[in-house]
Structure formats: C-alpha cells, structure tokens
C-alpha cells in the first residue's frame, strides 16, 4: 500500500474548502475529519473528492472528509497545525468503513446521497439530535477500550473455566487470569470516572471536575458504620448507585453551574472559588438527589429489559431484531449505548446487543440474495461488493444507504432476516456480550458464558432469513435489469 502524505492531503483539502480561515473547528473521527465550515459556498466538493487519499465526503451538520482509519487522525492533526486549531476527538465506526474497495468513491457518493435524501426533512440541529450526538461523543472514544478490555476479560473467563475443570493447573495460569482481570478492571472498575471526564468535555465543563463527579458515585470514603441515606427511601446508598446514567446527568448539571459561576466570579479568584463551589454544590446534588433517582431508573430499566427478554423469548427477539435497522437509519441506536453499559455494570453483560446485532446480519443475507438474483445489474453488484465485507463485520450503514434502503423491498426483507436471527437468540436466552462496540462476526469473542455457539446460530439464521425473504419477495424487477441504475 502506498504511504499517504498526510501533510499534502491536509494542504490540498484546505485549498478546496476556502483555506484555514474558513474553518471554525476540526473533529477527528475514526474514519473521517469533520470540519465546521464558516462559509460553505467556498467549498469545492468535487475537488476535495479528487484529492489523492480522500475516499469521499459527506455533508451533514459538518463537512466530513472521509479518509479511513489511521489516516484520518494524522490528517486531522496536520490540519489543526496548519490552521492553529485544537483538534477535538470523536469516533464513529460508520458507513465509511466500506470505502476500502476499488469502487469506493462511487459507493461513498451513493451512500451520502441516499442518506441525505432520507434525512433531508430532519433538522440536524434539533434538540433530540443534539442529545444523541452528545451521547455518542461521550462513549465512542471509549469503544476501543471496551473492545480491548472485553476481549481480555473473555480470555480470562476461558482460562478460569479451564482451571476449574482441571484442564490446566499451576500458579502461572492463575497469575495470567489475575493479570487479565486486573486489565479488564482498569476500565470497568473506574468507568464512571472516564465517562465523567468525557461528558465534561462534551458539555464544555472542566474535565477534571467531571472525573471527580464520576468518582463520587463510588462512595469510596463512606463506611458501613456511617452510611449515607437515600432521602427517598431511608435505605443506605450503595456504591455505584445510579451508575453511568447518574454520572452523565450530574456532569451536565456541573457544566451549567460552572458556566453560571464564571459569569460573575472575578477572574482573580476564579480558579479557587469556581471549582470549589461547583464541586460542593453538584457533589451534594449528586449524592442526595441524582444517585437515588438515577439508581431507581437504571435498576428498573435493566430489570424491565431483562424481564422482557426472559418472558418474550423468541417473540421479543424478533421484534427487537427487526426494528433495529430503522433505528440505525435515523441514528436512534446511539441512545441505547448508556443502556448497554448500565447492563454490563449491573449484570456483567448486555443481552440486548447480540439480539440487535442480528439486524446487520439480516442485511448481509439480503445483499447476498440481491447479488445472486440481480447479478446482471453491474452497478448494484459493485455497490454490494464494496459494502458487504464491512457488513459482515457489523458495520451496516453502507448496506442501508447504498443498497437495501434505496430499493425499498430489500430493506424490509432485511429487517425480517434480522428479526429471525433475533428470535433465535431470544429463544436460547442468556446470550450476552461483555462489551460494546463490535457487531456481526466481530462480536463473537465478546459473548459470555461460552454461548458463542448460540450467537453464531443467530447470525446464520439472520443470514438465511434475510437471503430467503429477499430472494423470494424483496428483489424489485427493475433491479434485475442489466442496464438498471435504480440506485
């Protein structure tokens, strides 16, 4: 692979977007550079796409230059240096992961056009959209940590099972298990602090104060002899009560308090007075108000979801698996991230994620059926070739916006396939993932309690269901025409 010159790419991008003076801010995503443009009339989108190294562009609330994993961070850094702008961090393992095929520019252009047509009536700056984006910005930077720590924890579980069964023995193996548990615990044991720091960054508060608010939830200095009371029930508060949901809400309040204080606190004493009053005020609110309320919400939310899955079984799995693709289409899936994390904190795994992952598998089956039945449509086949590999890995947006959604019927049959896979997972029950982030086949190493086989059966069922439903009912006649440009 030819080594890309990130300095050249950064310079050429600026040449076609109106220069460094036309940029308000830069955000480094996992696969793209998000640019907040001052005057969009100065942007020559076609010229940007022609820059060697640029895989495509997307126009939403920001102008997004797609470069792929690794290169995006380097180019963002160079662009920040050239414009003397601090580059913000954000990640999004999104549809642009599909741009690794030789026909990648066509796929990206088509994906962007169809996505824009589906979302054109929705205000990207709506309050609900901002909430979703805030949640994503808090958790996406932690996804690599979730994946790494989750896989290490899974390996530790395998070794623990082998030790218990007597297949392996000795202190060395025990040390390996202990060290793996230590690494995993470094994330999940202090997750509230990481979330507090990220939330403070998103809400424009002092990051260190956000970390402290996250740490308060652990009640580290509170003893059993002198517990803090729950003012609503009179029962003692427990460590981590409220968890992630409480931390996010508390840090949001912290950001409001801190901003208000800075309006009238004199600069000469700001560094002393503002953080002290902010921490004391928000700390008390967190302990005596947010922890009890958020604890009640999170406990009942997890309990309700677990109850739905246990009682609903295959039916609940079908409903969840079939409805998840529309949620992804509108970006609503981001709101489930705190739910997944809360379930992992309270139960050790999220049983929602394996079921919802079946939605992407249903699309894979649908795409395969289109490939087989509409193989004379060279343009459609080209799009499928570009989007299918990452679809198998669990990144479903390319198949949504470039293949199934524009054709209509395949999107519906893909949802049916996802529902069938979800029904299989729901039928077995107890299939959970120890971390969030991956989907598709990439999620297999994170399945807990040695139920990976059940997850694989779910994937195969979703592939098969999506394929059969699409082959029989989901291929439009125009898609099978040799000269079709139906996409």
Coordinates of N, CA and C in Angstrom, one line a residue, residues 179-373:
X179 N -4.0 -11.2 36.1 CA -3.5 -10.0 35.4 C -4.5 -9.6 34.4
X180 N -5.1 -10.6 33.7 CA -6.2 -10.3 32.7 C -7.3 -9.6 33.4
X181 N -7.7 -10.1 34.6 CA -8.8 -9.4 35.3 C -8.4 -8.0 35.8
X182 N -7.1 -7.8 36.1 CA -6.7 -6.5 36.5 C -6.8 -5.5 35.4
X183 N -6.4 -6.0 34.2 CA -6.5 -5.1 33.0 C -8.0 -4.8 32.7
X184 N -8.8 -5.8 32.7 CA -10.2 -5.5 32.4 C -10.8 -4.6 33.5
X185 N -10.5 -4.8 34.7 CA -11.0 -4.0 35.8 C -10.5 -2.6 35.8
X186 N -9.4 -2.3 35.1 CA -8.9 -0.9 35.0 C -9.9 -0.1 34.2
X187 N -10.7 -0.7 33.3 CA -11.7 0.0 32.6 C -13.0 0.0 33.4
X188 N -13.6 -1.2 33.6 CA -14.9 -1.3 34.1 C -15.0 -0.9 35.6
X189 N -13.8 -1.1 36.3 CA -13.8 -0.7 37.7 C -13.9 0.8 38.0
X190 N -13.4 1.6 37.0 CA -13.4 3.0 37.1 C -14.1 3.7 36.0
X191 N -15.1 3.0 35.4 CA -15.7 3.5 34.2 C -16.4 4.9 34.4
X192 N -17.0 5.1 35.6 CA -17.7 6.3 35.9 C -16.8 7.5 35.7
X193 N -15.5 7.4 36.1 CA -14.6 8.5 36.0 C -14.3 8.8 34.6
X194 N -14.1 7.8 33.8 CA -13.8 8.0 32.4 C -15.0 8.7 31.7
X195 N -16.2 8.2 32.0 CA -17.4 8.8 31.4 C -17.6 10.2 31.9
X196 N -17.3 10.5 33.2 CA -17.4 11.8 33.7 C -16.4 12.8 33.0
X197 N -15.2 12.4 32.7 CA -14.3 13.2 32.0 C -14.8 13.5 30.6
X198 N -15.2 12.4 29.9 CA -15.7 12.6 28.5 C -17.0 13.5 28.5
X199 N -17.9 13.3 29.5 CA -19.1 14.1 29.5 C -18.8 15.5 29.7
X200 N -17.8 15.8 30.6 CA -17.4 17.2 30.8 C -16.9 17.9 29.6
X201 N -16.1 17.1 28.8 CA -15.6 17.6 27.6 C -16.7 17.9 26.6
X202 N -17.7 17.0 26.5 CA -18.8 17.2 25.6 C -19.7 18.4 26.0
X203 N -19.9 18.6 27.3 CA -20.7 19.6 27.9 C -20.0 20.9 28.1
X204 N -18.7 21.0 27.7 CA -17.9 22.2 27.8 C -17.6 22.6 29.3
X205 N -17.5 21.6 30.1 CA -17.1 21.8 31.5 C -15.7 21.4 31.8
X206 N -15.1 21.7 33.0 CA -13.8 21.3 33.3 C -13.7 19.8 33.4
X207 N -12.8 19.2 32.6 CA -12.8 17.7 32.5 C -12.4 17.1 33.9
X208 N -11.5 17.7 34.6 CA -11.1 17.1 35.9 C -12.3 17.1 36.9
X209 N -13.1 18.2 36.8 CA -14.3 18.2 37.7 C -15.3 17.1 37.3
X210 N -15.4 16.9 36.0 CA -16.3 15.8 35.6 C -15.8 14.4 36.1
X211 N -14.5 14.2 36.1 CA -13.9 13.0 36.6 C -14.2 12.8 38.1
X212 N -14.1 13.9 38.8 CA -14.4 13.8 40.3 C -15.9 13.5 40.5
X213 N -16.8 14.1 39.8 CA -18.2 13.8 39.9 C -18.4 12.3 39.6
X214 N -17.8 11.8 38.6 CA -17.9 10.3 38.3 C -17.3 9.5 39.4
X215 N -16.3 10.0 40.1 CA -15.7 9.2 41.2 C -16.6 9.2 42.5
X216 N -17.3 10.3 42.6 CA -18.2 10.4 43.8 C -19.2 9.2 43.9
X217 N -19.6 8.8 42.7 CA -20.6 7.7 42.7 C -20.1 6.4 43.4
X218 N -18.8 6.3 43.5 CA -18.2 5.1 44.1 C -18.3 5.1 45.6
X219 N -18.6 6.3 46.2 CA -18.7 6.4 47.7 C -17.5 5.8 48.4
X220 N -16.3 6.1 47.9 CA -15.1 5.4 48.4 C -14.8 5.6 49.9
X221 N -15.1 6.8 50.4 CA -14.8 7.0 51.8 C -15.9 6.8 52.8
X222 N -17.0 6.2 52.3 CA -18.2 6.0 53.2 C -18.1 4.6 53.7
X223 N -18.2 4.5 55.0 CA -18.1 3.2 55.7 C -19.5 2.6 55.9
X224 N -19.6 1.3 56.2 CA -20.9 0.7 56.5 C -21.4 1.2 57.9
X225 N -20.4 1.6 58.7 CA -20.9 2.1 60.1 C -21.6 3.4 60.0
X226 N -21.2 4.2 58.9 CA -21.8 5.5 58.8 C -22.3 5.7 57.4
X227 N -23.3 5.0 57.0 CA -23.8 5.1 55.6 C -24.5 6.4 55.3
X228 N -24.5 6.7 54.0 CA -25.3 7.9 53.5 C -26.7 7.4 53.2
X229 N -27.7 8.1 53.7 CA -29.1 7.7 53.5 C -29.7 8.1 52.1
X230 N -30.5 7.2 51.6 CA -31.3 7.6 50.5 C -32.5 8.4 51.0
X231 N -32.6 9.7 50.6 CA -33.5 10.6 51.2 C -35.0 10.2 50.8
X232 N -35.2 9.4 49.8 CA -36.5 9.0 49.4 C -37.0 7.7 50.1
X233 N -36.1 6.8 50.4 CA -36.5 5.5 51.0 C -35.9 5.3 52.4
X234 N -34.9 6.1 52.7 CA -34.3 5.9 54.1 C -33.3 4.8 54.1
X235 N -33.2 4.0 53.0 CA -32.2 2.9 53.0 C -30.8 3.5 52.7
X236 N -29.7 2.8 53.0 CA -28.4 3.3 52.8 C -28.1 3.4 51.3
X237 N -27.4 4.4 50.8 CA -27.0 4.4 49.4 C -25.9 3.4 49.2
X238 N -25.8 2.8 48.0 CA -24.8 1.8 47.7 C -23.9 2.4 46.7
X239 N -22.6 1.9 46.7 CA -21.6 2.4 45.8 C -22.1 2.1 44.3
X240 N -21.9 3.1 43.5 CA -22.2 3.0 42.1 C -23.7 3.0 41.8
X241 N -24.5 3.4 42.8 CA -25.9 3.6 42.6 C -26.2 4.7 41.6
X242 N -26.9 4.4 40.6 CA -27.2 5.4 39.5 C -26.2 5.2 38.4
X243 N -25.0 4.8 38.6 CA -24.1 4.4 37.6 C -23.9 5.5 36.5
X244 N -23.8 5.0 35.3 CA -23.5 5.8 34.1 C -24.5 6.9 33.9
X245 N -25.8 6.5 34.0 CA -26.9 7.4 33.8 C -26.8 8.6 34.8
X246 N -26.5 8.3 36.0 CA -26.4 9.3 37.0 C -25.2 10.2 36.7
X247 N -24.1 9.7 36.3 CA -22.8 10.4 36.0 C -23.1 11.4 34.9
X248 N -23.7 11.0 33.8 CA -24.0 11.9 32.7 C -24.8 13.0 33.1
X249 N -25.9 12.8 33.8 CA -26.8 13.8 34.2 C -26.1 14.8 35.2
X250 N -25.4 14.2 36.1 CA -24.7 15.0 37.1 C -23.7 16.0 36.5
X251 N -22.9 15.5 35.5 CA -21.9 16.3 34.8 C -22.6 17.4 34.0
X252 N -23.7 17.0 33.4 CA -24.5 18.1 32.7 C -24.9 19.2 33.6
X253 N -25.3 18.9 34.8 CA -25.6 19.9 35.8 C -24.4 20.7 36.2
X254 N -23.3 20.0 36.4 CA -22.0 20.6 36.7 C -21.6 21.6 35.6
X255 N -21.8 21.3 34.4 CA -21.5 22.2 33.3 C -22.3 23.5 33.4
X256 N -23.6 23.4 33.8 CA -24.5 24.5 33.9 C -24.0 25.4 35.1
X257 N -23.8 24.8 36.2 CA -23.3 25.5 37.4 C -22.0 26.2 37.2
X258 N -21.1 25.5 36.6 CA -19.7 26.1 36.3 C -19.8 27.3 35.4
X259 N -20.6 27.2 34.3 CA -20.8 28.3 33.4 C -21.4 29.5 34.1
X260 N -22.4 29.3 34.9 CA -23.1 30.4 35.6 C -22.2 31.1 36.6
X261 N -21.4 30.3 37.3 CA -20.5 30.9 38.3 C -19.4 31.8 37.6
X262 N -18.9 31.3 36.4 CA -17.9 32.1 35.7 C -18.4 33.4 35.2
X263 N -19.7 33.6 35.2 CA -20.2 34.9 34.7 C -20.0 36.0 35.7
X264 N -19.9 35.7 37.0 CA -19.8 36.8 38.0 C -18.7 36.6 38.9
X265 N -18.0 35.5 39.0 CA -16.8 35.3 39.8 C -15.7 36.1 39.2
X266 N -15.0 37.0 40.0 CA -13.9 37.8 39.5 C -12.8 36.8 39.0
X267 N -12.1 37.3 37.9 CA -11.0 36.4 37.4 C -9.9 36.1 38.4
X268 N -9.7 37.1 39.3 CA -8.6 36.9 40.2 C -8.8 35.8 41.2
X269 N -10.0 35.4 41.5 CA -10.3 34.3 42.4 C -11.1 33.2 41.7
X270 N -11.2 33.2 40.4 CA -12.0 32.2 39.7 C -11.4 30.8 39.9
X271 N -10.1 30.7 39.8 CA -9.6 29.3 39.9 C -9.7 28.7 41.2
X272 N -10.0 29.5 42.3 CA -10.2 29.0 43.6 C -11.6 28.8 43.9
X273 N -12.4 29.8 43.6 CA -13.8 29.8 44.1 C -14.7 28.9 43.2
X274 N -14.6 29.1 41.9 CA -15.5 28.4 40.9 C -15.4 26.9 41.1
X275 N -14.2 26.2 41.0 CA -14.3 24.8 41.2 C -14.7 24.3 42.5
X276 N -14.4 25.1 43.6 CA -14.8 24.7 44.9 C -16.3 24.7 45.1
X277 N -16.9 25.8 44.7 CA -18.4 25.9 44.8 C -19.1 24.9 43.9
X278 N -18.5 24.8 42.7 CA -19.1 23.8 41.7 C -19.1 22.4 42.3
X279 N -18.0 22.0 42.7 CA -17.9 20.6 43.3 C -18.7 20.4 44.5
X280 N -18.7 21.3 45.4 CA -19.5 21.2 46.6 C -21.0 21.1 46.3
X281 N -21.5 22.0 45.4 CA -22.9 22.1 45.0 C -23.3 20.8 44.3
X282 N -22.6 20.5 43.2 CA -23.0 19.4 42.4 C -22.7 18.1 43.1
X283 N -21.7 18.0 43.9 CA -21.4 16.8 44.7 C -22.6 16.5 45.6
X284 N -23.1 17.5 46.3 CA -24.3 17.2 47.2 C -25.5 16.8 46.4
X285 N -25.7 17.5 45.3 CA -26.9 17.1 44.4 C -26.7 15.7 43.9
X286 N -25.5 15.3 43.6 CA -25.2 14.0 43.0 C -25.5 12.9 44.1
X287 N -25.0 13.2 45.3 CA -25.2 12.2 46.4 C -26.6 12.0 46.8
X288 N -27.3 13.1 47.1 CA -28.6 13.0 47.7 C -29.8 13.1 46.8
X289 N -29.6 13.5 45.5 CA -30.7 13.5 44.6 C -30.5 12.7 43.4
X290 N -29.4 12.8 42.7 CA -29.2 12.1 41.4 C -28.9 10.6 41.7
X291 N -28.1 10.3 42.7 CA -27.8 8.9 42.9 C -29.1 8.1 43.2
X292 N -30.0 8.5 44.1 CA -31.2 7.8 44.3 C -32.1 7.7 43.1
X293 N -32.3 8.8 42.4 CA -33.2 8.8 41.3 C -32.6 8.0 40.1
X294 N -31.4 8.3 39.8 CA -30.8 7.5 38.7 C -30.6 6.0 39.0
X295 N -30.4 5.8 40.3 CA -30.3 4.4 40.7 C -31.6 3.6 40.5
X296 N -32.7 4.3 40.8 CA -34.0 3.8 40.7 C -34.3 3.5 39.2
X297 N -34.0 4.5 38.3 CA -34.2 4.4 36.9 C -33.4 3.3 36.3
X298 N -32.1 3.3 36.6 CA -31.2 2.3 35.9 C -31.6 0.9 36.4
X299 N -31.9 0.7 37.7 CA -32.2 -0.6 38.2 C -33.5 -1.2 37.5
X300 N -34.5 -0.3 37.5 CA -35.7 -0.7 36.9 C -35.7 -0.9 35.4
X301 N -34.8 -0.1 34.7 CA -34.7 -0.2 33.3 C -34.0 -1.5 32.9
X302 N -32.9 -1.9 33.6 CA -32.3 -3.1 33.4 C -33.2 -4.3 33.7
X303 N -33.9 -4.2 34.9 CA -34.9 -5.2 35.3 C -36.0 -5.4 34.2
X304 N -36.5 -4.3 33.7 CA -37.6 -4.3 32.7 C -37.1 -5.0 31.4
X305 N -35.9 -4.6 31.0 CA -35.4 -5.2 29.7 C -35.1 -6.7 29.9
X306 N -34.5 -7.1 31.1 CA -34.3 -8.5 31.4 C -35.6 -9.3 31.4
X307 N -36.6 -8.6 32.0 CA -37.9 -9.3 32.1 C -38.5 -9.5 30.7
X308 N -38.4 -8.5 29.9 CA -39.0 -8.6 28.5 C -38.3 -9.7 27.8
X309 N -37.0 -9.8 27.9 CA -36.2 -10.8 27.2 C -36.5 -12.2 27.7
X310 N -36.7 -12.3 29.0 CA -37.0 -13.7 29.6 C -38.4 -14.1 29.3
X311 N -39.3 -13.2 29.4 CA -40.7 -13.5 29.2 C -41.1 -13.6 27.7
X312 N -40.6 -12.6 26.9 CA -40.9 -12.6 25.5 C -40.2 -13.6 24.7
X313 N -38.9 -14.0 25.1 CA -38.2 -15.0 24.4 C -38.0 -14.7 22.9
X314 N -38.4 -15.7 22.1 CA -38.2 -15.6 20.7 C -39.0 -14.4 20.1
X315 N -40.2 -14.1 20.6 CA -41.0 -13.0 20.1 C -40.3 -11.7 20.3
X316 N -39.9 -11.5 21.6 CA -39.2 -10.3 21.9 C -37.9 -10.1 21.0
X317 N -37.2 -11.2 20.8 CA -36.0 -11.2 20.0 C -36.3 -10.8 18.6
X318 N -37.5 -11.3 18.0 CA -37.9 -11.0 16.7 C -38.2 -9.5 16.6
X319 N -39.0 -9.0 17.5 CA -39.4 -7.6 17.5 C -38.1 -6.7 17.5
X320 N -37.2 -6.9 18.5 CA -36.1 -6.1 18.6 C -35.1 -6.2 17.4
X321 N -34.9 -7.4 16.9 CA -34.0 -7.6 15.8 C -34.6 -7.0 14.5
X322 N -35.9 -7.0 14.4 CA -36.5 -6.4 13.1 C -36.6 -4.9 13.1
X323 N -36.6 -4.3 14.3 CA -36.8 -2.9 14.4 C -35.5 -2.1 14.5
X324 N -34.4 -2.8 14.7 CA -33.2 -2.1 14.9 C -32.6 -1.3 13.7
X325 N -32.8 -1.9 12.5 CA -32.3 -1.2 11.3 C -33.0 0.2 11.1
X326 N -34.3 0.3 11.3 CA -34.9 1.7 11.2 C -34.3 2.6 12.3
X327 N -33.9 2.1 13.4 CA -33.3 2.9 14.4 C -31.9 3.4 14.0
X328 N -31.2 2.5 13.4 CA -29.9 2.9 12.8 C -30.0 3.9 11.7
X329 N -31.0 3.7 10.9 CA -31.2 4.6 9.8 C -31.4 6.1 10.3
X330 N -32.1 6.2 11.4 CA -32.4 7.6 11.9 C -31.4 8.0 13.0
X331 N -30.4 7.1 13.3 CA -29.4 7.5 14.3 C -29.9 7.3 15.7
X332 N -31.1 6.6 15.9 CA -31.6 6.5 17.2 C -30.9 5.4 18.0
X333 N -30.1 4.6 17.4 CA -29.4 3.5 18.1 C -28.4 4.0 19.1
X334 N -28.0 5.3 18.9 CA -27.0 5.8 19.9 C -27.5 6.0 21.3
X335 N -28.8 6.1 21.4 CA -29.4 6.3 22.7 C -29.4 5.1 23.6
X336 N -29.1 3.9 22.9 CA -29.0 2.6 23.6 C -27.7 2.4 24.3
X337 N -26.7 3.2 23.9 CA -25.4 3.0 24.5 C -25.3 3.0 26.0
X338 N -25.9 4.0 26.6 CA -25.9 4.0 28.1 C -26.6 2.8 28.7
X339 N -27.6 2.3 28.0 CA -28.4 1.1 28.4 C -27.5 -0.1 28.4
X340 N -26.7 -0.3 27.3 CA -25.8 -1.4 27.2 C -24.8 -1.3 28.4
X341 N -24.2 -0.2 28.5 CA -23.2 0.0 29.6 C -23.7 -0.3 31.0
X342 N -24.9 0.2 31.2 CA -25.6 0.0 32.5 C -25.8 -1.5 32.8
X343 N -26.3 -2.2 31.7 CA -26.5 -3.6 31.9 C -25.2 -4.4 32.1
X344 N -24.1 -3.9 31.5 CA -22.8 -4.6 31.7 C -22.4 -4.3 33.2
X345 N -22.6 -3.1 33.7 CA -22.2 -2.8 35.0 C -23.0 -3.6 36.0
X346 N -24.3 -3.8 35.8 CA -25.1 -4.4 36.8 C -25.1 -5.9 36.7
X347 N -25.0 -6.5 35.5 CA -25.2 -7.9 35.3 C -23.9 -8.6 34.7
X348 N -23.0 -7.8 34.3 CA -21.8 -8.4 33.7 C -21.8 -8.5 32.2
X349 N -23.0 -8.3 31.5 CA -23.1 -8.4 30.1 C -24.4 -7.7 29.7
X350 N -24.4 -7.3 28.4 CA -25.7 -6.8 27.8 C -26.3 -7.8 26.9
X351 N -27.5 -8.2 27.2 CA -28.2 -9.2 26.4 C -28.9 -8.6 25.2
X352 N -28.9 -7.3 25.2 CA -29.6 -6.5 24.1 C -28.7 -6.6 22.9
X353 N -27.4 -6.4 23.0 CA -26.5 -6.2 21.9 C -26.5 -7.4 20.9
X354 N -26.4 -8.6 21.4 CA -26.4 -9.8 20.5 C -27.7 -9.8 19.7
X355 N -28.8 -9.5 20.3 CA -30.1 -9.5 19.5 C -30.1 -8.4 18.5
X356 N -29.7 -7.2 18.9 CA -29.7 -6.1 17.9 C -28.7 -6.3 16.8
X357 N -27.6 -7.0 17.1 CA -26.6 -7.2 16.1 C -27.2 -8.1 14.9
X358 N -28.2 -8.8 15.1 CA -28.8 -9.6 14.1 C -29.4 -8.7 12.9
X359 N -29.7 -7.5 13.2 CA -30.2 -6.6 12.2 C -29.2 -6.5 11.0
X360 N -28.0 -6.3 11.4 CA -26.9 -6.2 10.3 C -26.8 -7.5 9.6
X361 N -26.9 -8.6 10.3 CA -26.8 -9.9 9.6 C -27.9 -10.1 8.7
X362 N -29.1 -9.6 9.0 CA -30.2 -9.7 8.0 C -29.9 -9.0 6.7
X363 N -29.2 -7.8 6.9 CA -28.9 -7.1 5.7 C -27.8 -7.8 4.8
X364 N -26.9 -8.5 5.5 CA -25.9 -9.3 4.8 C -26.6 -10.4 3.9
X365 N -27.6 -11.1 4.5 CA -28.4 -12.1 3.8 C -29.1 -11.4 2.6
X366 N -29.7 -10.3 2.8 CA -30.5 -9.6 1.8 C -29.5 -9.2 0.6
X367 N -28.3 -8.7 1.0 CA -27.4 -8.3 0.0 C -26.9 -9.5 -0.9
X368 N -26.7 -10.6 -0.2 CA -26.3 -11.8 -1.0 C -27.4 -12.2 -1.9
X369 N -28.6 -12.1 -1.5 CA -29.8 -12.5 -2.4 C -29.8 -11.6 -3.6
X370 N -29.6 -10.3 -3.4 CA -29.6 -9.3 -4.5 C -28.5 -9.6 -5.4
X371 N -27.3 -10.0 -4.9 CA -26.1 -10.3 -5.7 C -26.5 -11.5 -6.6
X372 N -27.1 -12.5 -6.1 CA -27.4 -13.7 -6.8 C -28.5 -13.4 -7.9
X373 N -29.6 -12.8 -7.5 CA -30.7 -12.6 -8.3 C -30.6 -11.5 -9.3

